[in-house]
Short mmCIF file of C-alpha atoms and ligand atoms in Angstrom, two decimals:
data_model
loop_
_atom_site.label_atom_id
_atom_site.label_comp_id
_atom_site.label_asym_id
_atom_site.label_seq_id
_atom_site.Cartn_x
_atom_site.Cartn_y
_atom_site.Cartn_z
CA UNK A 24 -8.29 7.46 60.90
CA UNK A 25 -6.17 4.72 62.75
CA UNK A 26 -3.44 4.90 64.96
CA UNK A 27 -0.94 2.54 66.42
CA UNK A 28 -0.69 2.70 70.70
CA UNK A 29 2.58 0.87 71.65
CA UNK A 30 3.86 0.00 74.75
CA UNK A 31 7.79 -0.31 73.85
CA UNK A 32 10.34 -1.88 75.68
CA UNK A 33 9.65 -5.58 75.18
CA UNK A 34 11.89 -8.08 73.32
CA UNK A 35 10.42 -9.67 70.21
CA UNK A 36 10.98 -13.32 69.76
CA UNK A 37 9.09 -15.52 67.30
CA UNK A 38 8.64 -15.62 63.20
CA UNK A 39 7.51 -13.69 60.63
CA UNK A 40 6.07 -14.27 56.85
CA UNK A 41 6.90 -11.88 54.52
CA UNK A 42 4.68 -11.02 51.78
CA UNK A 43 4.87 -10.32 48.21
CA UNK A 44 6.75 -7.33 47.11
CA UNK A 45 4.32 -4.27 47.09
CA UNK A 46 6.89 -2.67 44.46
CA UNK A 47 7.13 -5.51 41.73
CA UNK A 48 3.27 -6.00 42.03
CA UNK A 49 2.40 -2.21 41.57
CA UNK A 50 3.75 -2.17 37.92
CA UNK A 51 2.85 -6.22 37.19
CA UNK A 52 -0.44 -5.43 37.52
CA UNK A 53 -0.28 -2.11 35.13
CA UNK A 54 1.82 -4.70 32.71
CA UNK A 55 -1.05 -6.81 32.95
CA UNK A 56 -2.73 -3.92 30.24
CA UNK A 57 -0.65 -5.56 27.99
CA UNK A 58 -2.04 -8.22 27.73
CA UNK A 59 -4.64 -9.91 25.17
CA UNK A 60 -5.55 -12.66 27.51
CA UNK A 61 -6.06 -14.24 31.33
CA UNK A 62 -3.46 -13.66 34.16
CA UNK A 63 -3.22 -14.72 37.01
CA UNK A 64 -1.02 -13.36 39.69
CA UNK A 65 0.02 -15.70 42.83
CA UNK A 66 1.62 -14.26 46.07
CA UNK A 67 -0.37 -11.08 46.17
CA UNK A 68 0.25 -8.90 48.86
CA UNK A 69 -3.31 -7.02 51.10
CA UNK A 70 -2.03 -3.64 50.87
CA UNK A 71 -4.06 -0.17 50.54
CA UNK A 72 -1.34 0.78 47.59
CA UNK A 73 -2.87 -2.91 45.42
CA UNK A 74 -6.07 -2.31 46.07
CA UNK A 75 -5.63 1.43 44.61
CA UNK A 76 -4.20 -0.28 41.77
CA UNK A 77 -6.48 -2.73 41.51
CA UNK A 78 -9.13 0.16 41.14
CA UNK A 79 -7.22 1.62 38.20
CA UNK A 80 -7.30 -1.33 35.82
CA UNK A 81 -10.85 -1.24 36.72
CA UNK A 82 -11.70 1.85 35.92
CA UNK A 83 -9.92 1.31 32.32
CA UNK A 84 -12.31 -1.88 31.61
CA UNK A 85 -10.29 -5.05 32.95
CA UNK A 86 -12.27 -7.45 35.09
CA UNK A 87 -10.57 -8.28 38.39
CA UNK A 88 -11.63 -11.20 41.08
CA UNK A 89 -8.86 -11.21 43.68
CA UNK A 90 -8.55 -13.65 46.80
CA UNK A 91 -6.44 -12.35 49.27
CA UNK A 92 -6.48 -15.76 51.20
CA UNK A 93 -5.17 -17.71 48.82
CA UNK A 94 -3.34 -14.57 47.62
CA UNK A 95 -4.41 -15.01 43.96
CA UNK A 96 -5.52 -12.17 41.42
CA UNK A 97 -7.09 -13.03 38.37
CA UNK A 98 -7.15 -10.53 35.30
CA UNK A 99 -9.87 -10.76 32.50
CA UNK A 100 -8.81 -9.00 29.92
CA UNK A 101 -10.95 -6.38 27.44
CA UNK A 102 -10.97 -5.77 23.68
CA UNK A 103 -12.22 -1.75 24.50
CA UNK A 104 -10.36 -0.01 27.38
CA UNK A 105 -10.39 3.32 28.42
CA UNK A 106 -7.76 5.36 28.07
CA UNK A 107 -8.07 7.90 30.82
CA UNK A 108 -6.91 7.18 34.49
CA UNK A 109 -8.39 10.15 36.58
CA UNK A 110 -6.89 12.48 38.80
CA UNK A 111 -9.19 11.27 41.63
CA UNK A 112 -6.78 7.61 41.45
CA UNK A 113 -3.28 9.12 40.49
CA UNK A 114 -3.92 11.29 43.66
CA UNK A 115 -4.21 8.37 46.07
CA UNK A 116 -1.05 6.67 44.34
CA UNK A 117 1.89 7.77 42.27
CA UNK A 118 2.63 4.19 40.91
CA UNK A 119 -1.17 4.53 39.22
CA UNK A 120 1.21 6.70 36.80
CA UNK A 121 2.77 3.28 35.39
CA UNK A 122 -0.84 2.55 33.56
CA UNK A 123 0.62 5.12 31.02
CA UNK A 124 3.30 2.75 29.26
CA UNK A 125 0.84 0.12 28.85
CA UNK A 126 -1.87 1.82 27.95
CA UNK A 127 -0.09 3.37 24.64
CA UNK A 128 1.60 0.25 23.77
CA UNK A 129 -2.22 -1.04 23.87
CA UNK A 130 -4.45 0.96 22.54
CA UNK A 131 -1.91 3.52 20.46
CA UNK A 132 -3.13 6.50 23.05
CA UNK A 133 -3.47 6.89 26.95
CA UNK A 134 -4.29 10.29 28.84
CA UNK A 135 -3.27 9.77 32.35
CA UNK A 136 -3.16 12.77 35.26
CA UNK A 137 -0.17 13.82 36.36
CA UNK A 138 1.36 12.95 39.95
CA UNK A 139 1.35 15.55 42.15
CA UNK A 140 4.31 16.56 44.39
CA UNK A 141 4.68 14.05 47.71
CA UNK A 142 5.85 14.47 51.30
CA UNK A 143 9.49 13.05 50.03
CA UNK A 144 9.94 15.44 47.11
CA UNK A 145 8.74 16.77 43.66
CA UNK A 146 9.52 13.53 42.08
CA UNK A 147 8.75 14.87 38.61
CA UNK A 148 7.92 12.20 35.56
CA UNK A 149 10.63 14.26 33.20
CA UNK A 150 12.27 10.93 32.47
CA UNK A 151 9.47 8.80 31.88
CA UNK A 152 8.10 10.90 29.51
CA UNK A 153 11.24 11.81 27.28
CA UNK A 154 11.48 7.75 27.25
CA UNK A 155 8.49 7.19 25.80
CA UNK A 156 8.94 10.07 22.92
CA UNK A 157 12.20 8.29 22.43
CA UNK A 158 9.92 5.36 20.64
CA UNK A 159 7.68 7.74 19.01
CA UNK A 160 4.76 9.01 21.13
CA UNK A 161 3.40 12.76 20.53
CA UNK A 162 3.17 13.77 24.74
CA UNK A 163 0.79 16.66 25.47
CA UNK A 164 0.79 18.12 28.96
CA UNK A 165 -2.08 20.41 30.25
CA UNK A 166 -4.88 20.88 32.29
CA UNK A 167 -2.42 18.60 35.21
CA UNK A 168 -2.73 15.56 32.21
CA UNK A 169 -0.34 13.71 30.02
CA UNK A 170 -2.08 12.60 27.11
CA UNK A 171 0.52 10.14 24.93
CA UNK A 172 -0.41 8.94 21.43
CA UNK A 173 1.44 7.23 18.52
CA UNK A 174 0.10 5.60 15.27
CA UNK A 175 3.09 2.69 16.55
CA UNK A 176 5.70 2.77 18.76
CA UNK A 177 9.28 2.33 17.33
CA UNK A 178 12.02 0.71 19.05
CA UNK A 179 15.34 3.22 19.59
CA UNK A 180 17.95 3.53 22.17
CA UNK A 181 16.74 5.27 25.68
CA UNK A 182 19.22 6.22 27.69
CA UNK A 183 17.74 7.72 31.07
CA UNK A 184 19.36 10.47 32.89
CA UNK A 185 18.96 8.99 36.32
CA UNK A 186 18.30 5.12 37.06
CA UNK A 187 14.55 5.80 37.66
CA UNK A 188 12.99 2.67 38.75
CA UNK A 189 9.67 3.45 37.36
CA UNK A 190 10.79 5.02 34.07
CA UNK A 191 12.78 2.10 33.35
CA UNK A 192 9.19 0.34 34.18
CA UNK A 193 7.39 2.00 32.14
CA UNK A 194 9.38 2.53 28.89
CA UNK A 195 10.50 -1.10 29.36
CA UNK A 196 6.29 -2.01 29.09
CA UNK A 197 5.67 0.42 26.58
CA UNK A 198 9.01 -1.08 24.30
CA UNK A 199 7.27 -4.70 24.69
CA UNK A 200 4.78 -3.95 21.68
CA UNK A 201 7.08 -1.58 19.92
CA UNK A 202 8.34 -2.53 16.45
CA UNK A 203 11.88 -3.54 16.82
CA UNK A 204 14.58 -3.08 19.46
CA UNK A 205 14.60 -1.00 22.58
CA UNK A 206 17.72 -0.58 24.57
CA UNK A 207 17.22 1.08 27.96
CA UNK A 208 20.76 2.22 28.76
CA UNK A 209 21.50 3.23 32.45
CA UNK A 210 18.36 1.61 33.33
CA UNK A 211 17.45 0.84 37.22
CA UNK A 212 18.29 -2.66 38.52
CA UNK A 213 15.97 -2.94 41.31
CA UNK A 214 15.25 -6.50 41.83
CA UNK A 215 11.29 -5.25 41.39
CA UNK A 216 12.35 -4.96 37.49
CA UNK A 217 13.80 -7.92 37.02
CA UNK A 218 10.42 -9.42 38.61
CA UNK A 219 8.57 -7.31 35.74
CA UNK A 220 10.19 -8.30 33.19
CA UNK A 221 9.42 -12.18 34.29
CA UNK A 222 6.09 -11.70 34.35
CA UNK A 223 5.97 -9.79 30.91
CA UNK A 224 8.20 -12.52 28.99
CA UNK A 225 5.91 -15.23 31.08
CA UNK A 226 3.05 -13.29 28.71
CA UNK A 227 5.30 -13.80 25.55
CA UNK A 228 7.54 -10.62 25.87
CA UNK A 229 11.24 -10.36 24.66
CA UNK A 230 13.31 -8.97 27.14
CA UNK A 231 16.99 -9.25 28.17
CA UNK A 232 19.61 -7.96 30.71
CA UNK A 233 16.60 -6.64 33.10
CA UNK A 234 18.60 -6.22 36.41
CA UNK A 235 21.60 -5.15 34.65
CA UNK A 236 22.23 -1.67 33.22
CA UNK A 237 20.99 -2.03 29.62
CA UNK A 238 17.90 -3.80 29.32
CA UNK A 239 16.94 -4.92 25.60
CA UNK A 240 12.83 -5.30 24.58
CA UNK A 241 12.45 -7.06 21.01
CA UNK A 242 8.77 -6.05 20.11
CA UNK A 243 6.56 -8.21 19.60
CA UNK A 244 2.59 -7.94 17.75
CA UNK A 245 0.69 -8.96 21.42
CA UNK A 246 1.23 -10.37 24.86
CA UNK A 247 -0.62 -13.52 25.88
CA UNK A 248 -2.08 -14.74 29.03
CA UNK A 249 0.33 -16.65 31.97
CA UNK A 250 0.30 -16.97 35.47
CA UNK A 251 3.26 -15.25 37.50
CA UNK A 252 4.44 -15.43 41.37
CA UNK A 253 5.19 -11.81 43.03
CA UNK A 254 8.68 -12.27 44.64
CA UNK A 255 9.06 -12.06 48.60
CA UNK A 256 9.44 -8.19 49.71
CA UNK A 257 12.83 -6.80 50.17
CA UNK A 258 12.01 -3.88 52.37
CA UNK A 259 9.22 -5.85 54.36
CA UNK A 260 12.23 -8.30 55.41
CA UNK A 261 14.78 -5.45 56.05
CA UNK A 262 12.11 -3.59 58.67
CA UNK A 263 11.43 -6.77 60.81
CA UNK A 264 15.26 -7.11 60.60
CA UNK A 265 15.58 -3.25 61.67
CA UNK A 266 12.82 -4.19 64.69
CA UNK A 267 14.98 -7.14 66.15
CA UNK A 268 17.75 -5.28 65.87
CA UNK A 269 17.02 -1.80 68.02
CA UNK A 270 14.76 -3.82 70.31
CA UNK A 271 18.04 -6.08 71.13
CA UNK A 272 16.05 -9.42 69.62
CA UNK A 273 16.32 -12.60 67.63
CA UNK A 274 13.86 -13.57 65.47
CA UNK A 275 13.14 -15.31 62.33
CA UNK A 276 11.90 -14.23 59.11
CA UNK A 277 10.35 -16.79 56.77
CA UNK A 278 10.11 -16.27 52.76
CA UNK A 279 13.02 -13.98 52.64
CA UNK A 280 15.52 -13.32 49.28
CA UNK A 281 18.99 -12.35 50.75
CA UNK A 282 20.41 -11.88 47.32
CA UNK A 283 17.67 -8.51 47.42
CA UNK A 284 19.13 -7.39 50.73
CA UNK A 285 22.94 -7.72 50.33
CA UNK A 286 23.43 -3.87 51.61
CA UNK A 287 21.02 -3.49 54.07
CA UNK A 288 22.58 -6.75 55.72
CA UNK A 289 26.05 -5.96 55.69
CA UNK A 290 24.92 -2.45 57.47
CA UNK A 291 23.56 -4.57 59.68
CA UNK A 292 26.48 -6.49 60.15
CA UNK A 293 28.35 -3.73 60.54
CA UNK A 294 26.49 -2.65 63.29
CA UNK A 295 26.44 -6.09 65.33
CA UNK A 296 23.81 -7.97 64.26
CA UNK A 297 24.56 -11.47 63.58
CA UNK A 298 22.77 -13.35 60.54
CA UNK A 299 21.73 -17.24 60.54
CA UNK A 300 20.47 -18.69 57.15
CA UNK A 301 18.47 -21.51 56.73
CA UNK A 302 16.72 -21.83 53.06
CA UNK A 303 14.82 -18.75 52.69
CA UNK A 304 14.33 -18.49 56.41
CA UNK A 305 16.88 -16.37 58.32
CA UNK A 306 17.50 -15.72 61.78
CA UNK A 307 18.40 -12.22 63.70
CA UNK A 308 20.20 -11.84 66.39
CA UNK A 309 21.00 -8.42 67.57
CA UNK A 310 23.77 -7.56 70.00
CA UNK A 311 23.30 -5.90 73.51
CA UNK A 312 24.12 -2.13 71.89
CA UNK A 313 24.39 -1.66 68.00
CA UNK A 314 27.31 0.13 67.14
CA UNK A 315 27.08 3.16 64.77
CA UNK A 316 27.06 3.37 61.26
CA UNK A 317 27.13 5.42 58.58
CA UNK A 318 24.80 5.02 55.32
CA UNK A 319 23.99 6.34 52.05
CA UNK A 320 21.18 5.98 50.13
CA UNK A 321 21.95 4.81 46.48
CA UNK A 322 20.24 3.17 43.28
CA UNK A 323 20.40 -0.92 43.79
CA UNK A 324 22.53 -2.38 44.60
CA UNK A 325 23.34 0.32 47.02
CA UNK A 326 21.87 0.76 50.27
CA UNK A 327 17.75 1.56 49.17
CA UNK A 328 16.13 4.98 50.16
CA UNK A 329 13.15 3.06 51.53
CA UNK A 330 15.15 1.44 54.15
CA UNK A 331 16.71 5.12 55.12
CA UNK A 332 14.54 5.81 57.88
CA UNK A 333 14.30 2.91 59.56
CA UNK A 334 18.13 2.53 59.98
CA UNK A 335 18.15 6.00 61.26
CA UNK A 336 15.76 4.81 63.62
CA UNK A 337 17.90 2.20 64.74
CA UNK A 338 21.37 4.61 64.72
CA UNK A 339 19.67 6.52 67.38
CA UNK A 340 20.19 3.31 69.97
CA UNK A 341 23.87 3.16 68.53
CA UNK A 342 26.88 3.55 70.86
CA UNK A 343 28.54 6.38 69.15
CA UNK A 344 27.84 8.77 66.05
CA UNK A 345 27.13 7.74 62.30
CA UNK A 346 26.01 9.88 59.52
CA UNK A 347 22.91 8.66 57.22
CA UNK A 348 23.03 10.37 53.66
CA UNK A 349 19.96 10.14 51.18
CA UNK A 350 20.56 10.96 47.61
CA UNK A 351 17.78 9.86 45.74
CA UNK A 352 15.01 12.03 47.42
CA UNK A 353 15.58 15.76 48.35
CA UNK A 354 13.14 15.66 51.35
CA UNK A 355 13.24 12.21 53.15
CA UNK A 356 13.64 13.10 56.41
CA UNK A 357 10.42 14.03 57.53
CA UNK A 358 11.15 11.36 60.28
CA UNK A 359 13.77 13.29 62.14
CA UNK A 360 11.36 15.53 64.11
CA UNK A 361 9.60 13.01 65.53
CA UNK A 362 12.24 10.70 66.40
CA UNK A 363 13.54 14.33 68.06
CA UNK A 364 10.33 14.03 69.88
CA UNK A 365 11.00 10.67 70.99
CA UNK A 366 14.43 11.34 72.76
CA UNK A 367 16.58 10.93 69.57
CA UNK A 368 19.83 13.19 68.88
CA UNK A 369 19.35 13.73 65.07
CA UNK A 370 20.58 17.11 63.01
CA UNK A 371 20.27 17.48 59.24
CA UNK A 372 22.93 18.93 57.87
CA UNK A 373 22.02 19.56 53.59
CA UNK A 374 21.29 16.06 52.52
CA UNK A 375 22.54 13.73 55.49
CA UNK A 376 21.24 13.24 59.44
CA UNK A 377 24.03 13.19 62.14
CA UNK A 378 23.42 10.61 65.04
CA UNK A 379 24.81 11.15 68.24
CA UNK A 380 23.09 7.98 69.73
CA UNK A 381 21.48 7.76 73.14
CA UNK A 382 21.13 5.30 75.47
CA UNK A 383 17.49 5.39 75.67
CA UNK A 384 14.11 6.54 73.76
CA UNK A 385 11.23 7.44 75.78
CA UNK A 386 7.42 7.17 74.46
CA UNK A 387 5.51 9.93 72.36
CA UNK A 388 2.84 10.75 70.51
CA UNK A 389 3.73 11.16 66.74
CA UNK A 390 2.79 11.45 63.18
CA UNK A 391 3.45 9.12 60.53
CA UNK A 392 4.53 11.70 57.55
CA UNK A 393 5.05 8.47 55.01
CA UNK A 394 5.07 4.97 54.17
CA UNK A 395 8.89 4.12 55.66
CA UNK A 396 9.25 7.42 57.79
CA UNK A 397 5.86 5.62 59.47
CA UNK A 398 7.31 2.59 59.79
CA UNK A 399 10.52 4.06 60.97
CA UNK A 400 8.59 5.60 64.28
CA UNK A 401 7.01 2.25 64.69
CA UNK A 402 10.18 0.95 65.31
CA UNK A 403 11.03 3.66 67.31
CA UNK A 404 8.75 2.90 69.53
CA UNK A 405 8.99 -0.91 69.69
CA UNK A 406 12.69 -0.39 71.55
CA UNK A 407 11.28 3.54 73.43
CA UNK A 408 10.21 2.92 77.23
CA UNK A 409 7.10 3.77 77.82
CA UNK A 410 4.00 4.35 75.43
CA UNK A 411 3.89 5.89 72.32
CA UNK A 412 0.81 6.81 69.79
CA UNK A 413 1.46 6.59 66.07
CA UNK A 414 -1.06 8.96 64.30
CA UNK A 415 -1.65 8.85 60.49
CA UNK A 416 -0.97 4.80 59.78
CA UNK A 417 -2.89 5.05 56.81
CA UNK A 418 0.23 5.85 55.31
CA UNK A 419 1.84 2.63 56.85
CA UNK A 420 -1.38 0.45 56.17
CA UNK A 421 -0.35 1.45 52.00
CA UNK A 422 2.93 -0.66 52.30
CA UNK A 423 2.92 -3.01 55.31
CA UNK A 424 0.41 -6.04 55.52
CA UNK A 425 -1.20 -6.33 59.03
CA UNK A 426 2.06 -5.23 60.12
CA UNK A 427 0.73 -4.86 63.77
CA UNK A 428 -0.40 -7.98 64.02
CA UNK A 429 2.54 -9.28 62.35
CA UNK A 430 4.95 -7.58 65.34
CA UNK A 431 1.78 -8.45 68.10
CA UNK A 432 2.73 -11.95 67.17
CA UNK A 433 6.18 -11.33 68.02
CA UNK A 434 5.57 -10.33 71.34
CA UNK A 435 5.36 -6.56 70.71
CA UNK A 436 2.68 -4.95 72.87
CA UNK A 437 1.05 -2.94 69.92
CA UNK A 438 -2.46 -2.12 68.78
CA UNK A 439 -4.59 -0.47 66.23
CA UNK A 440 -7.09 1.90 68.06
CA UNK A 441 -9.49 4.93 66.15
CA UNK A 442 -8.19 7.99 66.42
CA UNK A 443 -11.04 10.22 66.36
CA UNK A 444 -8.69 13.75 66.94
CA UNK A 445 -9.09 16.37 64.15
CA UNK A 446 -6.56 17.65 61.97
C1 UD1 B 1 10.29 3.58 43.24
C2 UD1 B 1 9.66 2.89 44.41
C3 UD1 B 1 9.94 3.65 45.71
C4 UD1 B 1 11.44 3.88 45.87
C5 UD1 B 1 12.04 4.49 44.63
C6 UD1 B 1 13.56 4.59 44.67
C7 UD1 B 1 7.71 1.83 43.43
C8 UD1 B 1 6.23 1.76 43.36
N1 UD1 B 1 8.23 2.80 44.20
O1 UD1 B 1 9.68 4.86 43.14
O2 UD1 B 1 9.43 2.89 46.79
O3 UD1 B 1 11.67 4.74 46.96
O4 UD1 B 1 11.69 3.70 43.46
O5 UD1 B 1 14.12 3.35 44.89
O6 UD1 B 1 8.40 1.01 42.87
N2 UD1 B 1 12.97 11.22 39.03
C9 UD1 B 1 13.02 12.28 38.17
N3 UD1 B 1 12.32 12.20 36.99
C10 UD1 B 1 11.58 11.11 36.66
C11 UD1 B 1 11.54 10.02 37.56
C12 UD1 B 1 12.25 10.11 38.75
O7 UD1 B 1 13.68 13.28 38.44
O8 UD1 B 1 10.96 11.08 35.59
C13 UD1 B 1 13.70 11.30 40.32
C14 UD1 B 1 12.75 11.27 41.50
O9 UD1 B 1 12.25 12.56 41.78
C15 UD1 B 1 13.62 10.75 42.61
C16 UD1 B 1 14.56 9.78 41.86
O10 UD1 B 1 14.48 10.14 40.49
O11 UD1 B 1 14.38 11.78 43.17
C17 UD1 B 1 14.18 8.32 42.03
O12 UD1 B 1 12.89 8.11 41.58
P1 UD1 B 1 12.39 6.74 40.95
O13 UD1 B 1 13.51 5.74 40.91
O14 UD1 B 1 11.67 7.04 39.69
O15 UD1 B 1 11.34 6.26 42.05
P2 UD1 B 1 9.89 5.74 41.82
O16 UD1 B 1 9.83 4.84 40.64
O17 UD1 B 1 8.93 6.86 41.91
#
């Protein structure tokens, strides 16, 4: 295992690139089941979480040469696939559960393992599942495996309980080779599904309204080949913003959508940090002391869950108190111990964090518990005097390119050292 050893304290200065989303290419490269012919995929992000995925359409028969320097994926398709994705791969990765949609669209029946619980929650598949009965599939659970089959699917109207992001994914896949109309009411309007859904009707799928609450899928008999760009990621450009910010810096970050990032801007704002665009380049400058803040953590357009813990992380350098609510996980605050053990003055109280900021963080050892809680401490540490080791970055390594390097290049003393403790 890898950790991160950081000597905080410096100022960043410099640019970034930002990569392609890891969350739109996740379920563009399960759509690509879908498909009869070749895709290609441009602006493909090196992350542990893509290459897991890129393991799962090869375990169900689809021939994959990738190129991660000119960031290009090419997909052969395959007139026989398998229909099983094993346990061993839905372990590593709950989006390896989006294969499912596709799968039964494809070849009329998929049996795909469940997703286990996760360090942010139970996360159950509840909606997914009821979605995809909605147009017609007989679901079986047992033995920890969905199995899904249907003669054909039928279009109907789904309307989802909660905005799930990867529900709305995977019924809106499944609905693309239904017969007839699909209308996802409440669906999720992550940016990420909008991105699907350009890359499906690229392949000759009918889709409208993705982005907006009702989403409508005309079937259609197959899905062609097409080649489709991965848009710039959202919460990649919000954590570099997050890291100028508590380390009191201005930098720039290239490749960057501000229409995704409207919310975790203004919070920004709000707390003092001043914004310069140029084209898709934009420039941070962060005041001497943030002020505080309060968030809460809502379905797009609202503030996103994955950009919780960093701005936690930054509230804890705030002059003053704010209050950080998360309502779309039950357990995301794995974070607030370690910050704790990095000088921060964090309580949970049910569902939100209080912040009494302090002045100053000081250096520790701690343990990346997730993805963004990881990235969260990284930060932490970045703007903490003295040194701090981050243990567990495999979990950071799933959703952040070379993101040491990436903050090394900014002038952050930080580097990636084998940490040969057992656990
Ligand atoms: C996606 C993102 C993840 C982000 C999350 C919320 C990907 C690969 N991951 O995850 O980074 O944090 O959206 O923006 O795109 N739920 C149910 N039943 C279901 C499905 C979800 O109860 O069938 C609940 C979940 O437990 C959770 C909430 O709904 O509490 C949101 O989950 P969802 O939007 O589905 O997140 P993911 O698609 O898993």
């Amino acid at each position: 295992m890898d950790k991160f050893v950081i000597k905080g304290g410096k100022k960043l200065s410099g640019s970034v690139d930002i990569n392609g989303a890891k969350n739109s290419t996740l379920p563009i490269l399960a759509g690509a089941i879908l498909s009869g012919d070749n895709v290609m995929i441009k602006n493909i992000p090196d992350l542990k979480d893509v290459r897991t995925m890129m393991d799962v359409l090869r375990s169900i028969g689809l021939r994959l040469t990738e190129d991660f320097e000119s960031r290009e994926l090419h997909i052969k398709p395959s007139e026989k696939l398998n229909i099983e994705t094993p346990y061993e791969l839905i372990k590593q990765m709950r989006a390896s559960f989006f294969v499912l949609g596709p799968l039964l669209a494809r070849m009329g029946k998929a049996r795909v393992a469940l997703p286990g619980g996760c360090a942010i929650g139970t996360r159950p598949v509840d909606i997914h599942l009821k979605g995809l009965e909605k147009l017609g599939a007989k679901i079986i659970l047992g033995h920890g495996y969905v199995e899904a089959s249907a003669s054909k699917l039928v279009g109907d109207n789904v309307y989802l309980d909660f905005p799930s992001v990867g529900a709305t994914e995977n019924i809106m896949m499944a609905a693309t080779l239904a017969e007839g109309k699909t209308l996802i009411e409440n669906a999720a309007k992550e940016p990420e599904i909008d991105d699907l859904a350009a890359f499906l009707n690229t392949l000759g799928a009918k889709i409208k309204g993705a982005g907006t609450d009702v989403i409508e899928i005309t079937g259609v008999k197959s899905l062609g080949g097409g080649t489709h760009s991965i848009i710039p990621d959202r919460i990649e450009a919000g954590t570099f913003m997050v890291a100028a910010a508590m380390t009191g810096s201005n930098i720039k970050i290239n490749n960057v959508r501000l229409d995704h990032l409207e919310a975790v801007i203004a919070k920004l704002q709000d707390a003092g940090v001043s914004f310069y665009k140029t084209g898709t380049t934009i420039e941070v400058a962060a005041p001497e002391r943030l002020k505080p803040v309060n968030i809460k953590s809502f379905p797009y357009p609202g503030f996103p869950t994955d950009m919780q813990p960093q701005f936690m992380a930054a509230m804890t350098l705030a002059k003053g108190t704010s209050c950080i609510q998360e309502t779309i996980f039950e357990n995301r605050f794995m974070h607030v111990a370690e910050l704790k053990r990095m000088g921060a003055n964090v309580q949970i109280k049910d569902r939100s964090v209080i912040v009494e900021g302090v002045k100053h963080l000081s250096g520790a050892p701690v343990m990346a518990s997730d993805l963004r809680a990881g990235a969260a401490l990284v930060l932490a540490a970045l703007a903490a005097s003295g040194k701090s080791e981050i243990l567990r970055v495999y979990h950071i390594d799933r959703g952040y390119e070379s993101f040491e390097k990436k903050l090394a290049g900014l002038g952050a003393d930080i580097s990636r050292e084998k940490d040969t403790a057992l656990y």
